[in-house]
mmCIF file of C-alpha atoms (C1' of nucleotides) in Angstrom:
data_model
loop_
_atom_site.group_PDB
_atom_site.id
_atom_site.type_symbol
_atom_site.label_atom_id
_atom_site.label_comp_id
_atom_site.label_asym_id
_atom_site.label_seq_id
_atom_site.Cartn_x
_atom_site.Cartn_y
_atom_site.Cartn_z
ATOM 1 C CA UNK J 218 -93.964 43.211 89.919
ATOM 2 C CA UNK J 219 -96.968 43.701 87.903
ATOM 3 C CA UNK J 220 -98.889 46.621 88.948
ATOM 4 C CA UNK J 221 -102.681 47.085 87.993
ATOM 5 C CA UNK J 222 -103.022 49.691 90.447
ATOM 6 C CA UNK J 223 -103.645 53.689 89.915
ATOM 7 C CA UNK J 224 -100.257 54.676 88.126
ATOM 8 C CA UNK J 225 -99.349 57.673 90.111
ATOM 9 C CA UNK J 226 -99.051 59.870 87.197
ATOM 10 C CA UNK J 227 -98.019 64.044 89.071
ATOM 11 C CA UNK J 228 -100.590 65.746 86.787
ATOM 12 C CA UNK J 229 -99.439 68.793 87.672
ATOM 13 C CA UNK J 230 -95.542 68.240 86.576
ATOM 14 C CA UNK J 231 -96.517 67.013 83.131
ATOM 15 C CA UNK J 232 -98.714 70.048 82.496
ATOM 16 C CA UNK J 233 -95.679 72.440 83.165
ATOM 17 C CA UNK J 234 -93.067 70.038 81.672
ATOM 18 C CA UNK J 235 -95.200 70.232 78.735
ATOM 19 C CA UNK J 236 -95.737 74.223 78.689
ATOM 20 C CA UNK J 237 -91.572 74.482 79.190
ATOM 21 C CA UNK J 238 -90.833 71.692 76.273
ATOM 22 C CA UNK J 239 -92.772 73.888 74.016
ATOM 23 C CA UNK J 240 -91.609 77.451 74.898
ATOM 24 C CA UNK J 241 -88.199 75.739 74.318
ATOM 25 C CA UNK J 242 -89.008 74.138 71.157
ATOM 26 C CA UNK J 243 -90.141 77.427 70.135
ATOM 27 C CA UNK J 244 -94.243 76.976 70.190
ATOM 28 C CA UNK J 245 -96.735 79.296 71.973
ATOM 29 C CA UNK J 246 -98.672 78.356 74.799
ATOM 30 C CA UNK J 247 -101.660 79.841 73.509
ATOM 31 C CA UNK J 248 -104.652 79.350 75.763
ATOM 32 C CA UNK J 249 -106.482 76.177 73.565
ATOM 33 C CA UNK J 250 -103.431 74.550 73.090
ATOM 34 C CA UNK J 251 -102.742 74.413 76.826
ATOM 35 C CA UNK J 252 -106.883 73.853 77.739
ATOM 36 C CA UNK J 253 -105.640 70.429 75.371
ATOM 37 C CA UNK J 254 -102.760 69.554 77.196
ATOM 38 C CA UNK J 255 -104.400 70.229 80.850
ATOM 39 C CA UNK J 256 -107.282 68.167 79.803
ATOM 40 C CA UNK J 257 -104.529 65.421 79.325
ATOM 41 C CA UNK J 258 -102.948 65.863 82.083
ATOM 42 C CA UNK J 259 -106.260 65.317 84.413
ATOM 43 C CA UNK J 260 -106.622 62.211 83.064
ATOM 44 C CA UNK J 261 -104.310 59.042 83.752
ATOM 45 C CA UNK J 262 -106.721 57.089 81.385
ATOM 46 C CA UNK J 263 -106.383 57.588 77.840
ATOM 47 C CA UNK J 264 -108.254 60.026 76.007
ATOM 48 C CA UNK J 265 -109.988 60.133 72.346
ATOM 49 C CA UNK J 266 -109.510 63.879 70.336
ATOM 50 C CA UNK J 267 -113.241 64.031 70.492
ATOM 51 C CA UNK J 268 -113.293 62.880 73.617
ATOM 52 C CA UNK J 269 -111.242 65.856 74.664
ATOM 53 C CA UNK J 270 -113.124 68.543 72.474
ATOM 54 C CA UNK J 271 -116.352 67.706 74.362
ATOM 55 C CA UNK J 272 -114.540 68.036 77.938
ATOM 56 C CA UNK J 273 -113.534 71.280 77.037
ATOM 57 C CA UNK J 274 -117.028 72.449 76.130
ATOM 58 C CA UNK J 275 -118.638 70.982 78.897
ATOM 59 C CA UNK J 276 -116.492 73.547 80.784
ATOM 60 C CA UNK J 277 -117.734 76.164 78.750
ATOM 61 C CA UNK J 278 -113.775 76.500 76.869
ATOM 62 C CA UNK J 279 -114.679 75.666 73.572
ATOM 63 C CA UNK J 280 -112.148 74.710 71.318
ATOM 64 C CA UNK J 281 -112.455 73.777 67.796
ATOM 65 C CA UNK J 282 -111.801 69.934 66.576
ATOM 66 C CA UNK J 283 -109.118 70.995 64.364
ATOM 67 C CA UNK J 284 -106.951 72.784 66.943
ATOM 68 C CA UNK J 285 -107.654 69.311 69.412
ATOM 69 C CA UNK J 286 -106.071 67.553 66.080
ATOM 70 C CA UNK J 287 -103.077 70.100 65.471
ATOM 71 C CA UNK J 288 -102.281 70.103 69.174
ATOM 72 C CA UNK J 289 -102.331 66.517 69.577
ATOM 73 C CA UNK J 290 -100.297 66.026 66.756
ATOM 74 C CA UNK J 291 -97.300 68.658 67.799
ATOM 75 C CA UNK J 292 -97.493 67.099 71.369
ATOM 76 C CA UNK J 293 -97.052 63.583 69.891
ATOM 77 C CA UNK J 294 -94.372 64.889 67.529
ATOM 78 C CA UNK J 295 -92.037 66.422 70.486
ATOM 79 C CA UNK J 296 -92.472 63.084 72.308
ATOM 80 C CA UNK J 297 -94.520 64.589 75.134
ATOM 81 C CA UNK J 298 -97.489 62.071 74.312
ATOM 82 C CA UNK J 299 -98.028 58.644 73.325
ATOM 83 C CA UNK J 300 -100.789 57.448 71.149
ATOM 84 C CA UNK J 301 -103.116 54.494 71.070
ATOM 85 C CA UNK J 302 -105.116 52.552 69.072
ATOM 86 C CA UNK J 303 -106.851 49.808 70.137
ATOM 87 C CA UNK J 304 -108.524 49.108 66.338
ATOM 88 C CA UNK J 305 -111.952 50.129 67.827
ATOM 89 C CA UNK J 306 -112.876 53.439 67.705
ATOM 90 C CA UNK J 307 -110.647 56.542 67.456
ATOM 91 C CA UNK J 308 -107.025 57.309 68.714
ATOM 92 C CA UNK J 309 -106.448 58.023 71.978
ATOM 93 C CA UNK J 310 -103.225 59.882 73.826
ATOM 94 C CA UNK J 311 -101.883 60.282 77.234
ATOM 95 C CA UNK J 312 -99.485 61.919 78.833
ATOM 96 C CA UNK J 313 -95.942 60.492 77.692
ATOM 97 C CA UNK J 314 -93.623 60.908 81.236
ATOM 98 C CA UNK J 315 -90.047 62.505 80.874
ATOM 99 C CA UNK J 316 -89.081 59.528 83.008
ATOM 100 C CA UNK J 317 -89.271 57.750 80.319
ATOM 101 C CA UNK J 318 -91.732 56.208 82.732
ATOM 102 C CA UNK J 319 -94.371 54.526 80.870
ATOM 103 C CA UNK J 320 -97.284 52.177 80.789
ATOM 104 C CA UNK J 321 -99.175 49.291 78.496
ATOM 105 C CA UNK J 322 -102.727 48.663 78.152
ATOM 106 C CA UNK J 323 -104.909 45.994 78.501
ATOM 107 C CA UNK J 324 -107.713 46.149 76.248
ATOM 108 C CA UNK J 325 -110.901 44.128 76.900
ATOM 109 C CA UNK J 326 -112.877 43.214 73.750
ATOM 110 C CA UNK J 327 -116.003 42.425 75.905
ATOM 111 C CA UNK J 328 -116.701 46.072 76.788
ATOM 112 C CA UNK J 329 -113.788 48.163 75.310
ATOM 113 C CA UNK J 330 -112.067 49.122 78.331
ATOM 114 C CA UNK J 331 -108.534 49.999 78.371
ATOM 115 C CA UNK J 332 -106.820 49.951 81.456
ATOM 116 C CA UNK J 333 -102.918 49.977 82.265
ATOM 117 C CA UNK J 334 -99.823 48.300 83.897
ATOM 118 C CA UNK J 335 -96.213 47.941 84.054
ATOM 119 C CA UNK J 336 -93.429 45.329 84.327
ATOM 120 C CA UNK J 337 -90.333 45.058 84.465
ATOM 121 C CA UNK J 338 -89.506 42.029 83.106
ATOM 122 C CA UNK J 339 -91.481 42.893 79.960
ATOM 123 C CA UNK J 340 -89.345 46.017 79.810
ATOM 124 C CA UNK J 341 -86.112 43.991 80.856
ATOM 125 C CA UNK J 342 -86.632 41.179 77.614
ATOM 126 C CA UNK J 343 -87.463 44.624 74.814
ATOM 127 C CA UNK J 344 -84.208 46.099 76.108
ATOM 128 C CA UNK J 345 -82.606 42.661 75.376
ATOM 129 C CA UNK J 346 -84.288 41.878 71.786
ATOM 130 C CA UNK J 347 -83.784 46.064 71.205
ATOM 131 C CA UNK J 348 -79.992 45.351 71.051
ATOM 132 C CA UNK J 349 -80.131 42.608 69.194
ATOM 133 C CA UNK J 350 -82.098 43.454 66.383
ATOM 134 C CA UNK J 351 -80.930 45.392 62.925
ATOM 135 C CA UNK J 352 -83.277 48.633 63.675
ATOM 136 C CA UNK J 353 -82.906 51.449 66.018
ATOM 137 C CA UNK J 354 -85.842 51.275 68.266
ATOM 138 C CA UNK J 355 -87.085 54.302 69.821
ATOM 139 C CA UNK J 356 -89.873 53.013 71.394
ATOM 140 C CA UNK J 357 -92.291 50.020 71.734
ATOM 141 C CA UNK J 358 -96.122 49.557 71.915
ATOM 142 C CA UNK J 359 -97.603 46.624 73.706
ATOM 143 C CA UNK J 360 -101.478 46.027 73.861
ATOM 144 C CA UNK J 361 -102.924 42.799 75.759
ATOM 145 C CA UNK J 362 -106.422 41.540 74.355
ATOM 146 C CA UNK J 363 -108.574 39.872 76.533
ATOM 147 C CA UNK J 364 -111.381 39.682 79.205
ATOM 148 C CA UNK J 365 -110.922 41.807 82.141
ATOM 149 C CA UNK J 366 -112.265 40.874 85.103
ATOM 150 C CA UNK J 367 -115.746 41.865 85.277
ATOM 151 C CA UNK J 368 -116.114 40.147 81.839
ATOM 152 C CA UNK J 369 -114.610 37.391 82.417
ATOM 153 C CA UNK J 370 -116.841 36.898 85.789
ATOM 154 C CA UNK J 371 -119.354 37.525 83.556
ATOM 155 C CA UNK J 372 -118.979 35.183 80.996
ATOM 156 C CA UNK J 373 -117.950 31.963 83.123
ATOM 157 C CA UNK J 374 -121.592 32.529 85.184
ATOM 158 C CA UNK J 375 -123.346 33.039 81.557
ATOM 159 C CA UNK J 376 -121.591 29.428 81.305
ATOM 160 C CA UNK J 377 -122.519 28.099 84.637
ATOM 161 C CA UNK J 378 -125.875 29.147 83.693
ATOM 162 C CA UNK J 379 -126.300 27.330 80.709
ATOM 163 C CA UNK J 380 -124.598 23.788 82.172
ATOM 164 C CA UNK X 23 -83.081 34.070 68.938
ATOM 165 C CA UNK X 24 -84.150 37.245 67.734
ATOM 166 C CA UNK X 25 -85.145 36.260 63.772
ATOM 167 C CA UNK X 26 -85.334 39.465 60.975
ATOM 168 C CA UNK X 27 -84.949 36.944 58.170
ATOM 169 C CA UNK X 28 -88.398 36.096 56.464
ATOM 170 C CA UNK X 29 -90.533 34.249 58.410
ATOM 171 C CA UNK X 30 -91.806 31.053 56.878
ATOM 172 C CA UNK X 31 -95.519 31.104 55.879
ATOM 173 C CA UNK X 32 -96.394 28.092 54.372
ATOM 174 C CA UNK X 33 -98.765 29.927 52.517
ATOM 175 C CA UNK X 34 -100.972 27.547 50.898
ATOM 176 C CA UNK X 35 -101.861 26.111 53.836
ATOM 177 C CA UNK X 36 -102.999 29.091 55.799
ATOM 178 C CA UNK X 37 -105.287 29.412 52.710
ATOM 179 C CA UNK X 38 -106.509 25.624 52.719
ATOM 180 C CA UNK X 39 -107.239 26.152 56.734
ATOM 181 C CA UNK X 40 -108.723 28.991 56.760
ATOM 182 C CA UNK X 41 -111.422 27.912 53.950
ATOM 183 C CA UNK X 42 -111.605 24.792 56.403
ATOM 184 C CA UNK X 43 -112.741 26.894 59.197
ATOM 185 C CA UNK X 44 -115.099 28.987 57.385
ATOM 186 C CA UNK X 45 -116.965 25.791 55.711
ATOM 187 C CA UNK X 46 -116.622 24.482 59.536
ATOM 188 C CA UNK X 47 -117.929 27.702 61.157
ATOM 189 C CA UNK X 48 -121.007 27.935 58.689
ATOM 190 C CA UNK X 49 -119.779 30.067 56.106
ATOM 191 C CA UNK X 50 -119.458 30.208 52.594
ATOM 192 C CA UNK X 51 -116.185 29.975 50.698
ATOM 193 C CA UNK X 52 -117.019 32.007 47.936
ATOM 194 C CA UNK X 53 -115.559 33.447 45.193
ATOM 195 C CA UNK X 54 -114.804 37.196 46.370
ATOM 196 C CA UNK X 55 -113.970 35.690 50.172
ATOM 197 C CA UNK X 56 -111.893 33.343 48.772
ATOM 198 C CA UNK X 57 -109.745 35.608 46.491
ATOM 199 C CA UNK X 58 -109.244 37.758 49.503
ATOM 200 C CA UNK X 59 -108.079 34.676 51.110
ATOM 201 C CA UNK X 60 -105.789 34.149 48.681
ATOM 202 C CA UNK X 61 -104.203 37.513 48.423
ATOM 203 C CA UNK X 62 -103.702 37.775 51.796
ATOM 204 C CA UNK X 63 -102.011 34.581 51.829
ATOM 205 C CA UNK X 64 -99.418 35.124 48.752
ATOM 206 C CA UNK X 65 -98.257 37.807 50.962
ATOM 207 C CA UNK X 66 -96.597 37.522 54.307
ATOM 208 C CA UNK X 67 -96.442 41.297 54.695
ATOM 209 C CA UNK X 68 -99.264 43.077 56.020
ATOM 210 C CA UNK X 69 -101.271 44.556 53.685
ATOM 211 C CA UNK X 70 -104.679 47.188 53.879
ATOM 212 C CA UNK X 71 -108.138 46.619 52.882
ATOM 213 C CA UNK X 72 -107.535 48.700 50.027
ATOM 214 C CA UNK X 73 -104.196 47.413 48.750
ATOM 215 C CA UNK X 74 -106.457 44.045 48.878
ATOM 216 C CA UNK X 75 -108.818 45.372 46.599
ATOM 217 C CA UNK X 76 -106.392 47.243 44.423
ATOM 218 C CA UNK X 77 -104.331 43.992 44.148
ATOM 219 C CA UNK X 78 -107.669 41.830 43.004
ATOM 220 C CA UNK X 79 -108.458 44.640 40.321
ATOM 221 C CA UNK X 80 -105.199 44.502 39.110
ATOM 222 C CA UNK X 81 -105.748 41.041 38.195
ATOM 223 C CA UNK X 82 -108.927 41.204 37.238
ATOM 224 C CA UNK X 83 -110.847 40.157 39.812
ATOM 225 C CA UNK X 84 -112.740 43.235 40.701
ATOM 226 C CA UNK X 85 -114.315 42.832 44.530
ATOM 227 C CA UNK X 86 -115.650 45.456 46.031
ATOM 228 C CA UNK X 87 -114.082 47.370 49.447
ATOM 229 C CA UNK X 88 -117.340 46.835 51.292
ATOM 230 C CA UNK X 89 -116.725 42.698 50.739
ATOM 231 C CA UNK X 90 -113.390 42.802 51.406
ATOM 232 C CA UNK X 91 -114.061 44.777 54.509
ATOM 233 C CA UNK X 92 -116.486 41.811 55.534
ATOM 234 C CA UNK X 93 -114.430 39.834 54.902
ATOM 235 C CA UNK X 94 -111.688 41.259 56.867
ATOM 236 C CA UNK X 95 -114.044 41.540 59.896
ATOM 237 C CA UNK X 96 -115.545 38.182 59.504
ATOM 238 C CA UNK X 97 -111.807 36.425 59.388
ATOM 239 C CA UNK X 98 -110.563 38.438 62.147
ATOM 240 C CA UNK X 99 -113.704 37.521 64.801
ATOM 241 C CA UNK X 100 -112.540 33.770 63.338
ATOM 242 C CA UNK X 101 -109.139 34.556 64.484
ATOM 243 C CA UNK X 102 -107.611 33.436 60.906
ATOM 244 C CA UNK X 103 -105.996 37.177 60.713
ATOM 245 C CA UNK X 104 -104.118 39.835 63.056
ATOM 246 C CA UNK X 105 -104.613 43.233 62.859
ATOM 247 C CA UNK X 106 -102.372 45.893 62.733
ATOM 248 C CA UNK X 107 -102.150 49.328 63.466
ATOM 249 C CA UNK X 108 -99.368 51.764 63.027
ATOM 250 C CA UNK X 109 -101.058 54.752 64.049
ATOM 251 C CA UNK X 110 -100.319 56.110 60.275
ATOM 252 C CA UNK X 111 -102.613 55.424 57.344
ATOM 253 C CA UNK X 112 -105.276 52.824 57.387
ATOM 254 C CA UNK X 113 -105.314 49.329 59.527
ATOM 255 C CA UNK X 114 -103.130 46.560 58.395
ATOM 256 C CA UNK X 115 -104.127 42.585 58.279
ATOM 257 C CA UNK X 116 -102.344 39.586 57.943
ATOM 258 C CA UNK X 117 -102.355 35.446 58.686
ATOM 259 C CA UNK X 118 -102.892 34.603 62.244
ATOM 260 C CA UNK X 119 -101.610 30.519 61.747
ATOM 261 C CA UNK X 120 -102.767 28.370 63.850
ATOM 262 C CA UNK X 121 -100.018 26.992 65.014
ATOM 263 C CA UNK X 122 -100.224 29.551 67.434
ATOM 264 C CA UNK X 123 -97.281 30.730 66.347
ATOM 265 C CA UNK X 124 -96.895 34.478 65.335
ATOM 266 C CA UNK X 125 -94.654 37.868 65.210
ATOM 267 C CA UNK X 126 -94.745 40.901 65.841
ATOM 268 C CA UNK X 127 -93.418 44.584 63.894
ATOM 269 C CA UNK X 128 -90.941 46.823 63.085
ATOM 270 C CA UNK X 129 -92.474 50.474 62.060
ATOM 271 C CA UNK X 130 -89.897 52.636 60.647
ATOM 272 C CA UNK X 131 -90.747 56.149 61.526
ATOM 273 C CA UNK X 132 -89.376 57.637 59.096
ATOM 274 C CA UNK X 133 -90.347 55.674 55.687
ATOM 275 C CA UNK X 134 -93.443 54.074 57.161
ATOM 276 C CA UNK X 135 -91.989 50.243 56.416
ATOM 277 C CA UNK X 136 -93.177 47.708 58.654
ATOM 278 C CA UNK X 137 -90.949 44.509 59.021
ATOM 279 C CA UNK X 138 -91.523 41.635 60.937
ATOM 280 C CA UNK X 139 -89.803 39.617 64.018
ATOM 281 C CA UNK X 140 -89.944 36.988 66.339
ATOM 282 C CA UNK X 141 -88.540 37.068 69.834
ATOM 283 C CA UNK X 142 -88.945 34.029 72.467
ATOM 284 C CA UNK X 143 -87.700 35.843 75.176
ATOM 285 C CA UNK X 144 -90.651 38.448 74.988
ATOM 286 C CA UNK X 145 -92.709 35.607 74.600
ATOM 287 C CA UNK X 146 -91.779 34.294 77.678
ATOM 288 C CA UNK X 147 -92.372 37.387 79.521
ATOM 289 C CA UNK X 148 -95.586 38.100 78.416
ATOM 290 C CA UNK X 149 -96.624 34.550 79.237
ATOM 291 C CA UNK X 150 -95.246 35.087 83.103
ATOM 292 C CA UNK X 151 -96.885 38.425 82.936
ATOM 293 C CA UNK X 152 -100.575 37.053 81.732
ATOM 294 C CA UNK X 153 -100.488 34.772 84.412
ATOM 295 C CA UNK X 154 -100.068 37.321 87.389
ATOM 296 C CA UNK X 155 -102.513 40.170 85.859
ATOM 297 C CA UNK X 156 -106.560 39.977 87.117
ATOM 298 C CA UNK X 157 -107.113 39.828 83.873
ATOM 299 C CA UNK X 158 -108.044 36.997 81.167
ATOM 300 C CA UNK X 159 -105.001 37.665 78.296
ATOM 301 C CA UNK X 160 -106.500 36.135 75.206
ATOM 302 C CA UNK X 161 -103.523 37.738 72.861
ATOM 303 C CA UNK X 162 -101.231 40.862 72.652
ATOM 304 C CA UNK X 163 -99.848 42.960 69.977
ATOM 305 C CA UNK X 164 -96.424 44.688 70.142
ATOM 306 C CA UNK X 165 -94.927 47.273 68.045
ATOM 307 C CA UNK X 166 -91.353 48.718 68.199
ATOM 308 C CA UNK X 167 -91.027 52.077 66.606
ATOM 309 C CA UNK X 168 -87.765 53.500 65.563
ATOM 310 C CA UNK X 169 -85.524 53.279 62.472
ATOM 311 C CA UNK X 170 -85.043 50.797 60.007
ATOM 312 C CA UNK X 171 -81.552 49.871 59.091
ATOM 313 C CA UNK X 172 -81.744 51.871 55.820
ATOM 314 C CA UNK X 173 -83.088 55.244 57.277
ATOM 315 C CA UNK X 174 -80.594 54.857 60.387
ATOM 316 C CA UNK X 175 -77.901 54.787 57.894
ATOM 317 C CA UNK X 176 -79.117 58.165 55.943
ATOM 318 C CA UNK X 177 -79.646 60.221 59.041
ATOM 319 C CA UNK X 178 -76.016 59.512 60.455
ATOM 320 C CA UNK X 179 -74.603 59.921 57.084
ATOM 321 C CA UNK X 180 -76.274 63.245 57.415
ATOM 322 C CA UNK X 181 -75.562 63.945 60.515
ATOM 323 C CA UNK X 182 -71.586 63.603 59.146
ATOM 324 C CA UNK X 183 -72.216 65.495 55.901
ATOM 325 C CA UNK X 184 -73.454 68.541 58.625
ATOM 326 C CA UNK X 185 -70.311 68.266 61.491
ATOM 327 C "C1'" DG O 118 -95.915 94.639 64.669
ATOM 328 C "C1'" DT O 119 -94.827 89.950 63.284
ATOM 329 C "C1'" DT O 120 -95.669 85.495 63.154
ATOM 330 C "C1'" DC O 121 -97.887 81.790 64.766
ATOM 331 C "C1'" DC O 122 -102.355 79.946 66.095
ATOM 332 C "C1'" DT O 123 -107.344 79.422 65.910
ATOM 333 C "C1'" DG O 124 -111.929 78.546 64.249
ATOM 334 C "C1'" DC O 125 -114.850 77.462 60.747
ATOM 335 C "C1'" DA O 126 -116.234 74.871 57.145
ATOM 336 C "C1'" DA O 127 -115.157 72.110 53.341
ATOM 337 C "C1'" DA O 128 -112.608 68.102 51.815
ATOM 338 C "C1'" DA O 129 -110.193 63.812 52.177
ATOM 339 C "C1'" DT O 130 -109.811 59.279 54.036
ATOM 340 C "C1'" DT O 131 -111.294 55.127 55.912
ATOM 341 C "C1'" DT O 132 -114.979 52.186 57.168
ATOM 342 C "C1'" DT O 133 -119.919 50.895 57.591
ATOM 343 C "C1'" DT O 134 -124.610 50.130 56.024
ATOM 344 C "C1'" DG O 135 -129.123 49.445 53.193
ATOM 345 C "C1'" DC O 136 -130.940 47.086 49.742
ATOM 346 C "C1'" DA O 137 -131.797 44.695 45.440
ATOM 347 C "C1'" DT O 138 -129.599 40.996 43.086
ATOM 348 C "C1'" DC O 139 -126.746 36.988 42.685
ATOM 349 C "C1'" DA O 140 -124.357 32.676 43.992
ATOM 350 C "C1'" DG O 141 -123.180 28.669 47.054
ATOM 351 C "C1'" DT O 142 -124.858 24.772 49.247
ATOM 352 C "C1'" DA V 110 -135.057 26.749 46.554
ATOM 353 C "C1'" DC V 111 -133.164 28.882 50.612
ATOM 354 C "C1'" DT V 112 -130.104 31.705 52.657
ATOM 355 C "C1'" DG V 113 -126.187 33.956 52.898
ATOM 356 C "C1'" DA V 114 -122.932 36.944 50.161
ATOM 357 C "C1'" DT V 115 -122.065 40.588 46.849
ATOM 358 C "C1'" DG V 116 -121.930 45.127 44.720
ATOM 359 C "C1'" DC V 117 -123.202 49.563 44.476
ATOM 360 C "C1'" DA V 118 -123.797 53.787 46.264
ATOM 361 C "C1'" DA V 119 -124.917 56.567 50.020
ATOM 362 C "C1'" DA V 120 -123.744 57.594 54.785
ATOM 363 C "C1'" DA V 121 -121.004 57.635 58.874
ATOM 364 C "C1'" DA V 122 -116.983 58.379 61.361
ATOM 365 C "C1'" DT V 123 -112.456 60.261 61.803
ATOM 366 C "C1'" DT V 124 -108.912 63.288 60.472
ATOM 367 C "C1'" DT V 125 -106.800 66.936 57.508
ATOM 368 C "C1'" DT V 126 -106.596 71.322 55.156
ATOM 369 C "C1'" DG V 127 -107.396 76.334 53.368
ATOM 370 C "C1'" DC V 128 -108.003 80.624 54.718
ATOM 371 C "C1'" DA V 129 -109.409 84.928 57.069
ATOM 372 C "C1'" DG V 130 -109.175 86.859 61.512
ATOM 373 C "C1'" DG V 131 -107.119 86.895 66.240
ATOM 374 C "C1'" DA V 132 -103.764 86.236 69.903
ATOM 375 C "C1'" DA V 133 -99.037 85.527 71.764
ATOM 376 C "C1'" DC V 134 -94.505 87.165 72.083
#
DNA sequence: GTTCCTGCAAAATTTTTGCATCAGT
DNA sequence: ACTGATGCAAAAATTTTGCAGGAAC
């Protein structure tokens, strides 16, 4: 039910969905506003604006901070991404699925990593408390803290250790 | 089950236990820590680091944003205050009690409020969820983003005005 | 040919840090 | 007294903005 796997996440199909939503919403798909959003859509992982600005000159398409920034921001505006923050470090995006498909994050405070899953039952209670409450939700959020794993391994043979 | 009413803070004693748990920790209840302390807890809304500082000047009490900052960070790693972050404008703090008990937010979209709930039925899902992740769930933060009562209200009213 | 978009660089915002001085225990 | 905490101011980190030139439709 809870899946921590790979999310399968058809890279290719956002990228286009993407291009169409803007043509229709009247935008251009000018070349560094779609070297953005196929940077994006490579990754399933979440992605930082710098983060994205260096990819893109590491393959030699340079593309200035401020145009990362302004596409970011009209992507997140037309619902096509979803943003992150984690309270350490700078906001990160991914790909938001026209499925209305979508992920959560786990976030481990050990060594920052951010990894995602789904479930349904989470979904199934926010649909519940969504109707019930005096505020039209649009959409939710939901970040678990903790150890993951390896840090967690970690930490209980650092304890071991000292016993 | 789904509460929107104010939540009950108890504020004073937040304040008395948290200046517990920094004597007990090590640390110093001092004057500028303290009337951080305090501010935060005469308010069961989140507030910012600057609103903090703003709020202690405005009574006199002039601390300094780099204090309150430390302070901020040195009561969060204590786990005496949540953070919050909408994604808009700078991060939010407020008491964690430690009765374990806690809420989570409401961010209007459109006028940037941020109200606060309590839902056991999400609770209970995230605790069933915790338990079946590879991963060590220390806490979780959820946000629901939509519109508040009041701005749902102007947009259909709108929306009327137009047909 | 328009109009929108980009890049640059400067500015604004938020948060962190160094260091001399001060206050709590 | 000792040691940690503060305040200031400078710096760092992140994001936004103005504007002249360039690209998409």
């Amino acid at each position: 039910m809870a899946t921590q796997a790979a999310i399968p996440t058809s890279t290719q199909s956002w990228v286009e969905h993407t291009a169409d939503a803007l043509r229709r919403a009247g935008y251009r798909s000018s070349g560094p506003r779609m070297a953005v959003v196929e940077t994006l859509g490579r990754h399933d992982c979440v992605l930082t604006a710098g983060e994205i600005a260096d990819r893109l000159r590491s393959e030699g398409r340079d593309v200035g901070v401020a145009t990362v920034y302004r596409a970011l921001e009209l992507l997140e505006g037309l619902g096509l991404l979803h943003r992150l923050e984690t309270g350490e470090g700078p906001t990160r995006y991914e790909p938001a699925h026209p499925t209305g498909e979508h992920h959560h994050h786990l976030l481990c405070e050990r060594c920052g990593h951010v990894s995602a899953f789904e479930d349904q039952g989470v979904e199934r209670s926010l649909g519940r408390l969504a109707r019930r409450l005096d505020f039209r939700v649009e959409g939710h959020d939901l970040v678990l803290r903790g150890q993951c794993a390896v840090c967690a391994a970690e930490s209980r043979s650092k304890a071991e250790g000292r016993a």
